[in-house]
Short mmCIF file of C-alpha atoms (C1' of nucleotides) in Angstrom, two decimals:
data_model
loop_
_atom_site.label_atom_id
_atom_site.label_comp_id
_atom_site.label_asym_id
_atom_site.label_seq_id
_atom_site.Cartn_x
_atom_site.Cartn_y
_atom_site.Cartn_z
CA UNK A 1 0.00 0.00 0.00
CA UNK A 2 1.54 3.31 -0.98
CA UNK A 3 1.94 5.92 1.74
CA UNK A 4 -0.24 9.02 1.75
CA UNK A 5 2.79 10.96 0.60
CA UNK A 6 3.30 8.69 -2.37
CA UNK A 7 -0.37 8.92 -3.21
CA UNK A 8 -0.19 12.69 -3.17
CA UNK A 9 2.76 12.77 -5.52
CA UNK A 10 1.02 10.46 -7.98
CA UNK A 11 -2.16 12.46 -7.78
CA UNK A 12 -0.27 15.68 -8.40
CA UNK A 13 1.53 14.26 -11.39
CA UNK A 14 -1.73 13.02 -12.80
CA UNK A 15 -3.42 16.36 -12.26
CA UNK A 16 -0.62 18.35 -13.85
CA UNK A 17 -0.40 16.04 -16.83
CA UNK A 18 -4.13 16.38 -17.35
CA UNK A 19 -4.23 20.10 -16.78
CA UNK A 20 -2.36 21.19 -19.85
CA UNK A 21 -3.73 18.30 -21.75
CA UNK A 22 -1.27 15.65 -22.62
CA UNK A 23 2.06 17.21 -21.94
CA UNK A 24 4.38 14.27 -22.36
CA UNK A 25 6.39 15.07 -19.25
CA UNK A 26 5.62 16.95 -16.06
CA UNK A 27 8.52 19.12 -14.97
CA UNK A 28 9.70 18.77 -11.42
CA UNK A 29 9.38 22.47 -10.79
CA UNK A 30 5.65 22.31 -11.41
CA UNK A 31 5.42 19.57 -8.87
CA UNK A 32 7.36 21.62 -6.36
CA UNK A 33 4.87 24.46 -6.80
CA UNK A 34 1.83 22.19 -6.73
CA UNK A 35 2.93 20.32 -3.63
CA UNK A 36 4.53 23.33 -1.95
CA UNK A 37 7.82 21.53 -1.40
CA UNK A 38 11.37 22.48 -2.27
CA UNK A 39 12.83 21.35 -5.59
CA UNK A 40 15.41 19.15 -3.93
CA UNK A 41 12.71 17.27 -2.08
CA UNK A 42 10.91 16.60 -5.32
CA UNK A 43 14.01 15.24 -7.01
CA UNK A 44 14.66 12.91 -4.09
CA UNK A 45 11.14 11.65 -3.95
CA UNK A 46 10.77 11.22 -7.68
CA UNK A 47 13.87 9.05 -7.68
CA UNK A 48 12.21 6.87 -5.11
CA UNK A 49 8.98 6.70 -7.09
CA UNK A 50 10.99 5.71 -10.15
CA UNK A 51 12.68 2.91 -8.22
CA UNK A 52 9.27 1.60 -7.33
CA UNK A 53 8.21 1.77 -10.99
CA UNK A 54 5.47 4.23 -10.31
CA UNK A 55 6.90 6.82 -12.67
CA UNK A 56 9.30 7.14 -15.56
CA UNK A 57 11.91 9.70 -14.69
CA UNK A 58 14.11 11.49 -17.18
CA UNK A 59 16.56 13.57 -15.16
CA UNK A 60 16.36 17.26 -15.91
CA UNK A 61 13.44 16.69 -18.26
CA UNK A 62 10.54 15.49 -16.15
CA UNK A 63 8.35 12.60 -15.05
CA UNK A 64 5.51 10.58 -16.38
CA UNK A 65 3.30 8.10 -14.59
CA UNK A 66 3.97 4.46 -15.39
CA UNK A 67 1.02 2.15 -16.02
CA UNK A 68 1.22 1.13 -12.39
CA UNK A 69 1.49 4.70 -11.20
CA UNK A 70 -1.42 5.72 -13.35
CA UNK A 71 -3.57 3.01 -11.89
CA UNK A 72 -2.62 4.10 -8.38
CA UNK A 73 -3.39 7.71 -9.21
CA UNK A 74 -6.80 6.81 -10.58
CA UNK A 75 -7.63 4.91 -7.43
CA UNK A 76 -6.75 7.89 -5.29
CA UNK A 77 -8.76 10.13 -7.56
CA UNK A 78 -11.70 7.77 -7.35
CA UNK A 79 -11.58 7.87 -3.59
CA UNK A 80 -11.18 11.62 -3.53
CA UNK A 81 -14.09 12.33 -5.81
CA UNK A 82 -16.43 9.79 -4.31
CA UNK A 83 -15.71 11.28 -0.91
CA UNK A 84 -16.31 14.81 -2.13
CA UNK A 85 -19.65 13.84 -3.53
CA UNK A 86 -20.49 11.97 -0.36
CA UNK A 87 -19.71 15.00 1.75
CA UNK A 88 -21.95 17.16 -0.39
CA UNK A 89 -24.82 14.75 -0.98
CA UNK A 90 -24.99 12.80 2.23
CA UNK A 91 -23.30 15.03 4.76
CA UNK A 92 -24.85 18.18 3.32
CA UNK A 93 -21.59 20.06 3.28
CA UNK A 94 -21.01 22.87 0.85
CA UNK A 95 -19.06 22.00 -2.30
CA UNK A 96 -16.68 24.83 -1.58
CA UNK A 97 -15.59 23.42 1.77
CA UNK A 98 -15.32 19.80 0.85
CA UNK A 99 -11.97 19.55 -0.86
CA UNK A 100 -9.68 19.64 2.16
CA UNK A 101 -11.70 17.07 4.01
CA UNK A 102 -11.57 14.75 1.04
CA UNK A 103 -7.84 15.35 0.80
CA UNK A 104 -7.39 13.85 4.25
CA UNK A 105 -10.01 11.13 4.04
CA UNK A 106 -8.85 9.77 0.70
CA UNK A 107 -5.87 8.23 2.47
CA UNK A 108 -7.90 6.72 5.26
CA UNK A 109 -11.04 5.14 3.85
CA UNK A 110 -11.25 1.38 3.48
CA UNK A 111 -12.52 -0.37 0.38
CA UNK A 112 -15.56 -1.42 2.31
CA UNK A 113 -16.45 2.09 3.34
CA UNK A 114 -15.85 3.30 -0.18
CA UNK A 115 -18.12 0.62 -1.59
CA UNK A 116 -20.85 1.61 0.87
CA UNK A 117 -20.63 5.23 -0.17
CA UNK A 118 -20.68 4.29 -3.81
CA UNK A 119 -23.74 2.11 -3.37
CA UNK A 120 -25.48 4.66 -1.18
CA UNK A 121 -25.19 7.30 -3.89
CA UNK A 122 -26.21 4.99 -6.71
CA UNK A 123 -22.81 4.54 -8.36
CA UNK A 124 -22.33 8.13 -9.45
CA UNK A 125 -20.04 9.02 -12.33
CA UNK A 126 -19.23 12.64 -11.53
CA UNK A 127 -18.15 14.55 -8.47
CA UNK A 128 -19.56 17.93 -7.38
CA UNK A 129 -17.10 19.78 -9.61
CA UNK A 130 -18.17 17.82 -12.64
CA UNK A 131 -15.02 15.72 -12.65
CA UNK A 132 -15.47 12.09 -13.66
CA UNK A 133 -15.19 9.49 -10.91
CA UNK A 134 -12.81 6.83 -12.20
CA UNK A 135 -14.03 3.26 -12.03
CA UNK A 136 -11.64 0.47 -11.08
CA UNK A 137 -10.33 -1.15 -14.23
CA UNK A 138 -11.98 1.26 -16.61
CA UNK A 139 -10.32 3.94 -18.67
CA UNK A 140 -11.26 7.51 -18.17
CA UNK A 141 -12.71 8.71 -21.44
CA UNK A 142 -10.58 11.47 -22.91
CA UNK A 143 -12.45 14.59 -21.97
CA UNK A 144 -14.50 16.13 -24.78
CA UNK A 145 -14.40 19.44 -23.03
CA UNK A 146 -12.49 22.65 -23.68
CA UNK A 147 -11.22 25.36 -21.45
CA UNK A 148 -13.62 28.26 -21.22
CA UNK A 149 -10.65 30.54 -21.79
CA UNK A 150 -9.98 29.02 -25.22
CA UNK A 151 -13.43 28.89 -26.64
CA UNK A 152 -15.10 31.12 -29.27
CA UNK A 153 -18.47 32.77 -28.76
CA UNK A 154 -21.35 30.30 -28.70
CA UNK A 155 -23.41 28.09 -26.43
CA UNK A 156 -21.85 25.89 -23.80
CA UNK A 157 -22.57 23.79 -20.79
CA UNK A 158 -20.31 24.02 -17.78
CA UNK A 159 -18.61 20.70 -17.38
CA UNK A 160 -15.84 20.81 -14.81
CA UNK A 161 -14.15 23.20 -12.43
CA UNK A 162 -10.46 22.62 -11.87
CA UNK A 163 -9.85 24.86 -8.94
CA UNK A 164 -10.57 23.96 -5.38
CA UNK A 165 -10.23 27.38 -3.83
CA UNK A 166 -13.31 27.89 -1.64
CA UNK A 167 -13.47 31.61 -2.45
CA UNK A 168 -13.59 30.86 -6.14
CA UNK A 169 -16.13 28.10 -5.74
CA UNK A 170 -18.34 30.31 -3.63
CA UNK A 171 -18.20 33.03 -6.21
CA UNK A 172 -19.10 30.52 -8.89
CA UNK A 173 -22.18 29.22 -7.08
CA UNK A 174 -23.22 32.73 -6.19
CA UNK A 175 -23.01 33.63 -9.86
CA UNK A 176 -25.14 30.65 -10.78
CA UNK A 177 -22.32 28.69 -12.35
CA UNK A 178 -22.29 24.99 -11.48
CA UNK A 179 -21.51 21.86 -13.42
CA UNK A 180 -24.43 21.45 -15.77
CA UNK A 181 -25.23 25.15 -16.08
CA UNK A 182 -25.86 26.30 -19.67
CA UNK A 183 -24.76 29.66 -20.92
CA UNK A 184 -23.54 31.57 -23.93
CA UNK A 185 -20.18 33.21 -24.37
CA UNK A 186 -21.16 36.53 -25.86
CA UNK A 187 -17.78 38.16 -26.11
CA UNK A 188 -14.17 37.40 -25.53
CA UNK A 189 -11.73 40.26 -25.40
CA UNK A 190 -8.14 39.06 -25.28
CA UNK A 191 -6.84 42.58 -24.60
CA UNK A 192 -8.84 43.23 -21.46
CA UNK A 193 -8.74 39.54 -20.61
CA UNK A 194 -12.45 39.45 -19.93
CA UNK A 195 -15.15 37.14 -21.23
CA UNK A 196 -18.83 37.91 -21.01
CA UNK A 197 -21.27 35.13 -20.25
CA UNK A 198 -24.99 35.17 -20.69
CA UNK A 199 -26.47 32.64 -18.28
CA UNK A 200 -29.64 30.80 -19.09
CA UNK A 201 -32.32 32.87 -17.41
CA UNK A 202 -29.73 35.33 -16.10
CA UNK A 203 -30.61 38.94 -16.68
CA UNK A 204 -27.26 40.70 -16.88
CA UNK A 205 -24.08 39.51 -18.51
CA UNK A 206 -21.48 37.98 -16.28
CA UNK A 207 -17.86 39.09 -16.78
CA UNK A 208 -15.16 36.59 -15.97
CA UNK A 209 -11.40 36.92 -16.21
CA UNK A 210 -9.28 34.80 -18.50
CA UNK A 211 -7.32 33.46 -15.56
CA UNK A 212 -10.44 32.17 -13.90
CA UNK A 213 -11.80 30.86 -17.17
CA UNK A 214 -8.76 28.66 -17.56
CA UNK A 215 -9.95 26.56 -14.66
CA UNK A 216 -13.38 26.00 -16.11
CA UNK A 217 -14.06 23.35 -18.69
CA UNK A 218 -17.08 23.51 -20.92
CA UNK A 219 -18.89 21.34 -23.41
CA UNK A 220 -19.96 23.03 -26.66
CA UNK A 221 -23.70 22.90 -27.33
CA UNK A 222 -25.35 23.14 -30.73
CA UNK A 223 -26.27 26.75 -31.50
CA UNK A 224 -29.94 25.76 -31.09
CA UNK B 1 -2.05 18.93 16.20
CA UNK B 2 -0.63 15.68 17.48
CA UNK B 3 0.41 13.10 14.90
CA UNK B 4 -1.65 9.95 14.43
CA UNK B 5 1.12 8.07 16.20
CA UNK B 6 0.93 10.34 19.21
CA UNK B 7 -2.83 10.02 19.25
CA UNK B 8 -2.56 6.27 19.26
CA UNK B 9 -0.19 6.23 22.18
CA UNK B 10 -2.45 8.48 24.21
CA UNK B 11 -5.47 6.43 23.33
CA UNK B 12 -3.69 3.24 24.34
CA UNK B 13 -2.59 4.67 27.67
CA UNK B 14 -6.10 5.84 28.34
CA UNK B 15 -7.58 2.47 27.45
CA UNK B 16 -5.13 0.52 29.59
CA UNK B 17 -5.61 2.82 32.56
CA UNK B 18 -9.35 2.42 32.28
CA UNK B 19 -9.26 -1.30 31.68
CA UNK B 20 -8.08 -2.36 35.11
CA UNK B 21 -9.89 0.50 36.68
CA UNK B 22 -7.71 3.17 38.10
CA UNK B 23 -4.27 1.66 38.10
CA UNK B 24 -2.14 4.66 38.98
CA UNK B 25 0.50 3.90 36.35
CA UNK B 26 0.46 2.05 33.07
CA UNK B 27 3.58 -0.06 32.61
CA UNK B 28 5.47 0.35 29.37
CA UNK B 29 5.37 -3.36 28.71
CA UNK B 30 1.60 -3.29 28.53
CA UNK B 31 1.85 -0.52 26.00
CA UNK B 32 4.31 -2.52 23.96
CA UNK B 33 1.85 -5.41 23.85
CA UNK B 34 -1.14 -3.20 23.14
CA UNK B 35 0.54 -1.28 20.35
CA UNK B 36 2.52 -4.26 19.04
CA UNK B 37 5.81 -2.40 19.20
CA UNK B 38 9.11 -3.30 20.80
CA UNK B 39 9.82 -2.15 24.37
CA UNK B 40 12.66 0.10 23.26
CA UNK B 41 10.36 1.95 20.91
CA UNK B 42 7.89 2.58 23.70
CA UNK B 43 10.55 3.97 26.01
CA UNK B 44 11.75 6.34 23.30
CA UNK B 45 8.29 7.54 22.42
CA UNK B 46 7.15 7.94 26.00
CA UNK B 47 10.12 10.16 26.64
CA UNK B 48 9.01 12.34 23.79
CA UNK B 49 5.41 12.43 25.04
CA UNK B 50 6.69 13.43 28.47
CA UNK B 51 8.70 16.28 26.96
CA UNK B 52 5.53 17.53 25.36
CA UNK B 53 3.72 17.31 28.71
CA UNK B 54 1.24 14.80 27.45
CA UNK B 55 2.19 12.22 30.07
CA UNK B 56 3.94 11.92 33.39
CA UNK B 57 6.74 9.42 33.10
CA UNK B 58 8.38 7.63 36.01
CA UNK B 59 11.26 5.64 34.56
CA UNK B 60 11.02 1.93 35.23
CA UNK B 61 7.63 2.42 36.87
CA UNK B 62 5.21 3.58 34.22
CA UNK B 63 3.25 6.45 32.68
CA UNK B 64 0.12 8.40 33.39
CA UNK B 65 -1.70 10.86 31.18
CA UNK B 66 -1.30 14.50 32.10
CA UNK B 67 -4.36 16.74 32.10
CA UNK B 68 -3.43 17.80 28.59
CA UNK B 69 -2.83 14.21 27.48
CA UNK B 70 -6.12 13.12 28.95
CA UNK B 71 -7.96 15.78 27.06
CA UNK B 72 -6.24 14.76 23.84
CA UNK B 73 -7.11 11.13 24.47
CA UNK B 74 -10.74 11.94 25.09
CA UNK B 75 -10.93 13.82 21.83
CA UNK B 76 -9.53 10.89 19.93
CA UNK B 77 -11.92 8.58 21.71
CA UNK B 78 -14.81 10.86 20.86
CA UNK B 79 -13.87 10.80 17.22
CA UNK B 80 -13.38 7.05 17.25
CA UNK B 81 -16.70 6.26 18.85
CA UNK B 82 -18.72 8.74 16.88
CA UNK B 83 -17.25 7.28 13.72
CA UNK B 84 -18.00 3.72 14.79
CA UNK B 85 -21.58 4.61 15.44
CA UNK B 86 -21.79 6.47 12.16
CA UNK B 87 -20.48 3.47 10.27
CA UNK B 88 -23.07 1.23 11.90
CA UNK B 89 -26.05 3.57 11.84
CA UNK B 90 -25.58 5.51 8.67
CA UNK B 91 -23.33 3.34 6.56
CA UNK B 92 -25.07 0.15 7.64
CA UNK B 93 -21.86 -1.65 8.38
CA UNK B 94 -21.72 -4.43 10.92
CA UNK B 95 -20.54 -3.53 14.40
CA UNK B 96 -17.97 -6.30 14.22
CA UNK B 97 -16.24 -4.83 11.18
CA UNK B 98 -16.28 -1.22 12.13
CA UNK B 99 -13.38 -0.88 14.52
CA UNK B 100 -10.50 -0.91 12.07
CA UNK B 101 -12.13 1.61 9.79
CA UNK B 102 -12.69 3.92 12.73
CA UNK B 103 -9.10 3.42 13.75
CA UNK B 104 -7.97 4.93 10.47
CA UNK B 105 -10.63 7.59 10.12
CA UNK B 106 -10.26 8.98 13.62
CA UNK B 107 -7.00 10.61 12.53
CA UNK B 108 -8.43 12.07 9.36
CA UNK B 109 -11.84 13.57 10.06
CA UNK B 110 -12.22 17.31 10.39
CA UNK B 111 -14.16 19.01 13.14
CA UNK B 112 -16.74 20.00 10.60
CA UNK B 113 -17.29 16.46 9.40
CA UNK B 114 -17.44 15.24 12.97
CA UNK B 115 -20.02 17.87 13.85
CA UNK B 116 -22.13 16.82 10.87
CA UNK B 117 -22.05 13.18 11.93
CA UNK B 118 -22.92 14.12 15.47
CA UNK B 119 -25.87 16.23 14.38
CA UNK B 120 -27.01 13.63 11.87
CA UNK B 121 -27.26 10.99 14.58
CA UNK B 122 -28.91 13.27 17.11
CA UNK B 123 -25.96 13.81 19.44
CA UNK B 124 -25.66 10.21 20.63
CA UNK B 125 -24.01 9.37 23.94
CA UNK B 126 -22.94 5.78 23.35
CA UNK B 127 -21.17 3.93 20.59
CA UNK B 128 -22.23 0.52 19.23
CA UNK B 129 -20.28 -1.30 21.94
CA UNK B 130 -22.02 0.63 24.68
CA UNK B 131 -19.00 2.82 25.35
CA UNK B 132 -19.73 6.42 26.24
CA UNK B 133 -18.95 9.05 23.62
CA UNK B 134 -16.96 11.77 25.38
CA UNK B 135 -18.22 15.29 24.94
CA UNK B 136 -15.77 18.16 24.52
CA UNK B 137 -15.22 19.80 27.88
CA UNK B 138 -17.29 17.33 29.87
CA UNK B 139 -16.05 14.67 32.25
CA UNK B 140 -16.76 11.06 31.54
CA UNK B 141 -18.88 9.80 34.43
CA UNK B 142 -17.05 7.06 36.31
CA UNK B 143 -18.58 3.91 34.98
CA UNK B 144 -21.09 2.25 37.31
CA UNK B 145 -20.52 -1.04 35.59
CA UNK B 146 -18.66 -4.19 36.64
CA UNK B 147 -16.84 -6.82 34.74
CA UNK B 148 -19.05 -9.79 33.99
CA UNK B 149 -16.20 -12.00 35.19
CA UNK B 150 -16.32 -10.49 38.70
CA UNK B 151 -20.01 -10.47 39.34
CA UNK B 152 -22.13 -12.76 41.53
CA UNK B 153 -25.27 -14.51 40.32
CA UNK B 154 -28.13 -12.14 39.63
CA UNK B 155 -29.71 -9.98 36.98
CA UNK B 156 -27.71 -7.71 34.74
CA UNK B 157 -27.83 -5.61 31.66
CA UNK B 158 -24.98 -5.72 29.21
CA UNK B 159 -23.34 -2.35 29.19
CA UNK B 160 -20.07 -2.36 27.26
CA UNK B 161 -17.83 -4.68 25.31
CA UNK B 162 -14.13 -3.97 25.57
CA UNK B 163 -12.85 -6.18 22.82
CA UNK B 164 -12.80 -5.27 19.18
CA UNK B 165 -12.05 -8.67 17.77
CA UNK B 166 -14.56 -9.26 14.97
CA UNK B 167 -14.79 -13.00 15.71
CA UNK B 168 -15.71 -12.29 19.27
CA UNK B 169 -18.20 -9.59 18.36
CA UNK B 170 -19.82 -11.84 15.81
CA UNK B 171 -20.16 -14.59 18.36
CA UNK B 172 -21.70 -12.13 20.78
CA UNK B 173 -24.34 -10.90 18.35
CA UNK B 174 -25.06 -14.45 17.24
CA UNK B 175 -25.61 -15.36 20.88
CA UNK B 176 -27.98 -12.48 21.33
CA UNK B 177 -25.63 -10.41 23.46
CA UNK B 178 -25.53 -6.72 22.62
CA UNK B 179 -25.28 -3.57 24.69
CA UNK B 180 -28.64 -3.28 26.39
CA UNK B 181 -29.38 -7.02 26.49
CA UNK B 182 -30.73 -8.23 29.84
CA UNK B 183 -29.80 -11.57 31.31
CA UNK B 184 -29.21 -13.43 34.54
CA UNK B 185 -25.96 -14.97 35.66
CA UNK B 186 -27.14 -18.34 36.92
CA UNK B 187 -23.84 -19.88 37.87
CA UNK B 188 -20.21 -18.98 38.08
CA UNK B 189 -17.73 -21.79 38.49
CA UNK B 190 -14.21 -20.49 39.13
CA UNK B 191 -12.71 -23.96 38.74
CA UNK B 192 -13.99 -24.63 35.24
CA UNK B 193 -13.79 -20.92 34.44
CA UNK B 194 -17.28 -20.94 33.00
CA UNK B 195 -20.25 -18.71 33.68
CA UNK B 196 -23.79 -19.61 32.67
CA UNK B 197 -26.09 -16.89 31.43
CA UNK B 198 -29.83 -17.05 31.05
CA UNK B 199 -30.82 -14.56 28.38
CA UNK B 200 -34.14 -12.82 28.50
CA UNK B 201 -36.36 -14.97 26.32
CA UNK B 202 -33.48 -17.32 25.53
CA UNK B 203 -34.34 -20.97 25.92
CA UNK B 204 -31.05 -22.64 26.83
CA UNK B 205 -28.33 -21.34 29.11
CA UNK B 206 -25.34 -19.73 27.48
CA UNK B 207 -21.89 -20.73 28.74
CA UNK B 208 -19.17 -18.13 28.53
CA UNK B 209 -15.53 -18.36 29.57
CA UNK B 210 -14.05 -16.18 32.28
CA UNK B 211 -11.53 -14.77 29.84
CA UNK B 212 -14.26 -13.56 27.52
CA UNK B 213 -16.33 -12.32 30.44
CA UNK B 214 -13.51 -10.02 31.48
CA UNK B 215 -14.12 -7.94 28.40
CA UNK B 216 -17.79 -7.49 29.07
CA UNK B 217 -19.09 -4.88 31.45
CA UNK B 218 -22.54 -5.14 32.97
CA UNK B 219 -24.90 -3.05 35.01
CA UNK B 220 -26.57 -4.81 37.95
CA UNK B 221 -30.38 -4.83 37.81
CA UNK B 222 -32.68 -5.16 40.81
CA UNK B 223 -33.70 -8.80 41.36
CA UNK B 224 -37.19 -7.86 40.20
"C1'" DA C 1 29.51 32.63 -27.96
"C1'" DA C 2 30.08 34.62 -23.15
"C1'" DA C 3 27.00 36.17 -19.53
"C1'" DA C 4 22.90 35.79 -17.05
"C1'" DA C 5 18.83 33.63 -15.69
"C1'" DT C 6 16.30 29.46 -14.80
"C1'" DA C 7 15.58 24.74 -13.59
"C1'" DG C 8 17.21 20.70 -11.58
"C1'" DT C 9 20.44 17.99 -8.73
"C1'" DT C 10 23.47 16.93 -4.91
"C1'" DT C 11 24.98 17.11 -0.31
"C1'" DG C 12 24.58 17.28 4.47
"C1'" DA C 13 21.48 17.49 7.94
"C1'" DA C 14 17.07 17.22 10.66
"C1'" DT C 15 12.68 14.96 12.48
"C1'" DA C 16 9.70 11.21 13.64
"C1'" DT C 17 9.30 6.65 14.11
"C1'" DT C 18 10.82 2.18 14.38
"C1'" DC C 19 13.93 -2.14 15.29
"C1'" DA C 20 17.53 -5.41 17.25
"C1'" DA C 21 20.62 -6.36 20.53
"C1'" DA C 22 23.29 -5.24 24.59
"C1'" DA C 23 23.14 -3.34 29.22
"C1'" DT C 24 20.92 -2.51 33.53
"C1'" DA C 25 17.63 -2.51 37.19
"C1'" DA C 26 14.07 -4.71 39.89
"C1'" DA C 27 11.60 -8.57 41.39
"C1'" DC C 28 11.37 -13.31 42.52
"C1'" DT C 29 13.18 -17.85 44.14
"C1'" DG C 30 15.14 -21.19 46.42
"C1'" DC D 1 21.07 -13.21 49.98
"C1'" DA D 2 23.21 -14.99 45.49
"C1'" DG D 3 21.21 -16.33 41.27
"C1'" DT D 4 17.81 -16.14 37.95
"C1'" DT D 5 14.08 -14.19 35.56
"C1'" DT D 6 11.63 -10.32 33.82
"C1'" DA D 7 10.99 -5.52 32.65
"C1'" DT D 8 13.00 -1.49 31.10
"C1'" DT D 9 16.45 1.36 29.11
"C1'" DT D 10 20.27 2.36 26.14
"C1'" DT D 11 22.75 2.24 21.91
"C1'" DG D 12 23.36 2.12 17.18
"C1'" DA D 13 21.09 1.91 13.10
"C1'" DA D 14 17.36 2.13 9.48
"C1'" DT D 15 13.43 4.31 6.74
"C1'" DA D 16 10.68 7.99 4.95
"C1'" DT D 17 10.28 12.58 4.38
"C1'" DT D 18 11.75 17.09 4.41
"C1'" DC D 19 14.91 21.45 4.14
"C1'" DA D 20 18.76 24.76 2.98
"C1'" DA D 21 22.49 25.74 0.46
"C1'" DA D 22 25.95 24.70 -2.88
"C1'" DC D 23 26.54 23.10 -7.35
"C1'" DT D 24 25.54 22.01 -12.31
"C1'" DA D 25 23.16 21.81 -16.53
"C1'" DT D 26 20.19 24.15 -19.79
"C1'" DT D 27 18.15 27.93 -21.87
"C1'" DT D 28 17.82 32.65 -22.88
"C1'" DT D 29 19.83 37.14 -23.58
"C1'" DT D 30 22.71 40.16 -25.11
#
DNA sequence: AAAAATAGTTTGAATATTCAAAATAAACTG
DNA sequence: CAGTTTATTTTGAATATTCAAACTATTTTT
């Protein structure tokens, strides 16, 4: 059984690789930032992960999850997301306050407890942020979504939110933006760095910065 | 925040002190057995706990929880027992399989999550084994119960079970013995080491060994 | 291409936790 | 009480994880 620390490294590598879709290698510096550790620590730990065949390590270039490491990472992710959903659905906690709790619990829940949660919620496939809940043994379908920051004007549905900052999540809910919400991008000004969204049923247009939009993934809808 | 390891030591000291009611000092050897660690390890760790004022340590004699250590221990116990009850009541897990899960989760749950569980179950005062759930800031009332192994013939109500072994717990439930169950002790033979119990509504008498009876605490009932 | 900036690695050290084995103290025994 | 047994402590060492600071490779600038 990998230690919590190991699990966190694998999760971070997975997340970074997915973030800027399909970068072949994750640089160690990114990991240092993500995990808030010093570069030297990362190098040391990555060496150890490589010895255990959890990652492929190319010194000075970066790391990549091995098949084994990927599987591990998906299991952690599954636990994390199932727990988040559980906290929101069953424990009635707010989606903005649920991430940290899940972060701790994901290293402590047994398979049995996990199975109970899963069953209790009817085998859900998405967590409260719209992220897919990996299933043991199954591939995660390559996401059909695009970053809100990269998208032309048109109609979209909010798919996932890749930022766990409670402030941000609160602002999102307050603005009516949740996974599943439909809206139109009415303008996108690269100079000011502001997009304007027209929510379904929303009166005024909602401005959102490019930086924030990077952490939001959307699914294009027909122009209907 | 004490580490999980620290929490486990404190919990173990508390449990051992309570077990043979009010021994002034817990010997390090008992701790070694309880925690399944070598004696040297215990000595080392106890020294560190003493430095942090969590215990009073008398070399070669034993340890005692300090006020601070006691408070810590009670908090861990509260978490543990609330979680056990939650797993049984809400997650529908069997009381015999719940201990290990709680053992892991007790170091990972946030105050918020704990509060939600507490509220959800209506602020319960006892866990599935009949053990009291400590409340922050409140004393635990000195238990009015006696060990089944020490008790004369008469009527009793099962109060607590101080053994987490799933086999044992399963046998107990199968025999109809749960916290709250009423029964009479009809005979107690110190030579054979067997007690006979007559369960309320139970047809035959139930024999139980002295060793097992030591881990069961009962409340005397009037001879009614 | 030499200089400067950036990213990554190495080294030496610290902390927390654990073990095995040797040393010591205390308790028990005849 | 001398000898043995048992409990505890000490010592030396290991593992996992982390840091700071010195060093090195790579990339970017000029």
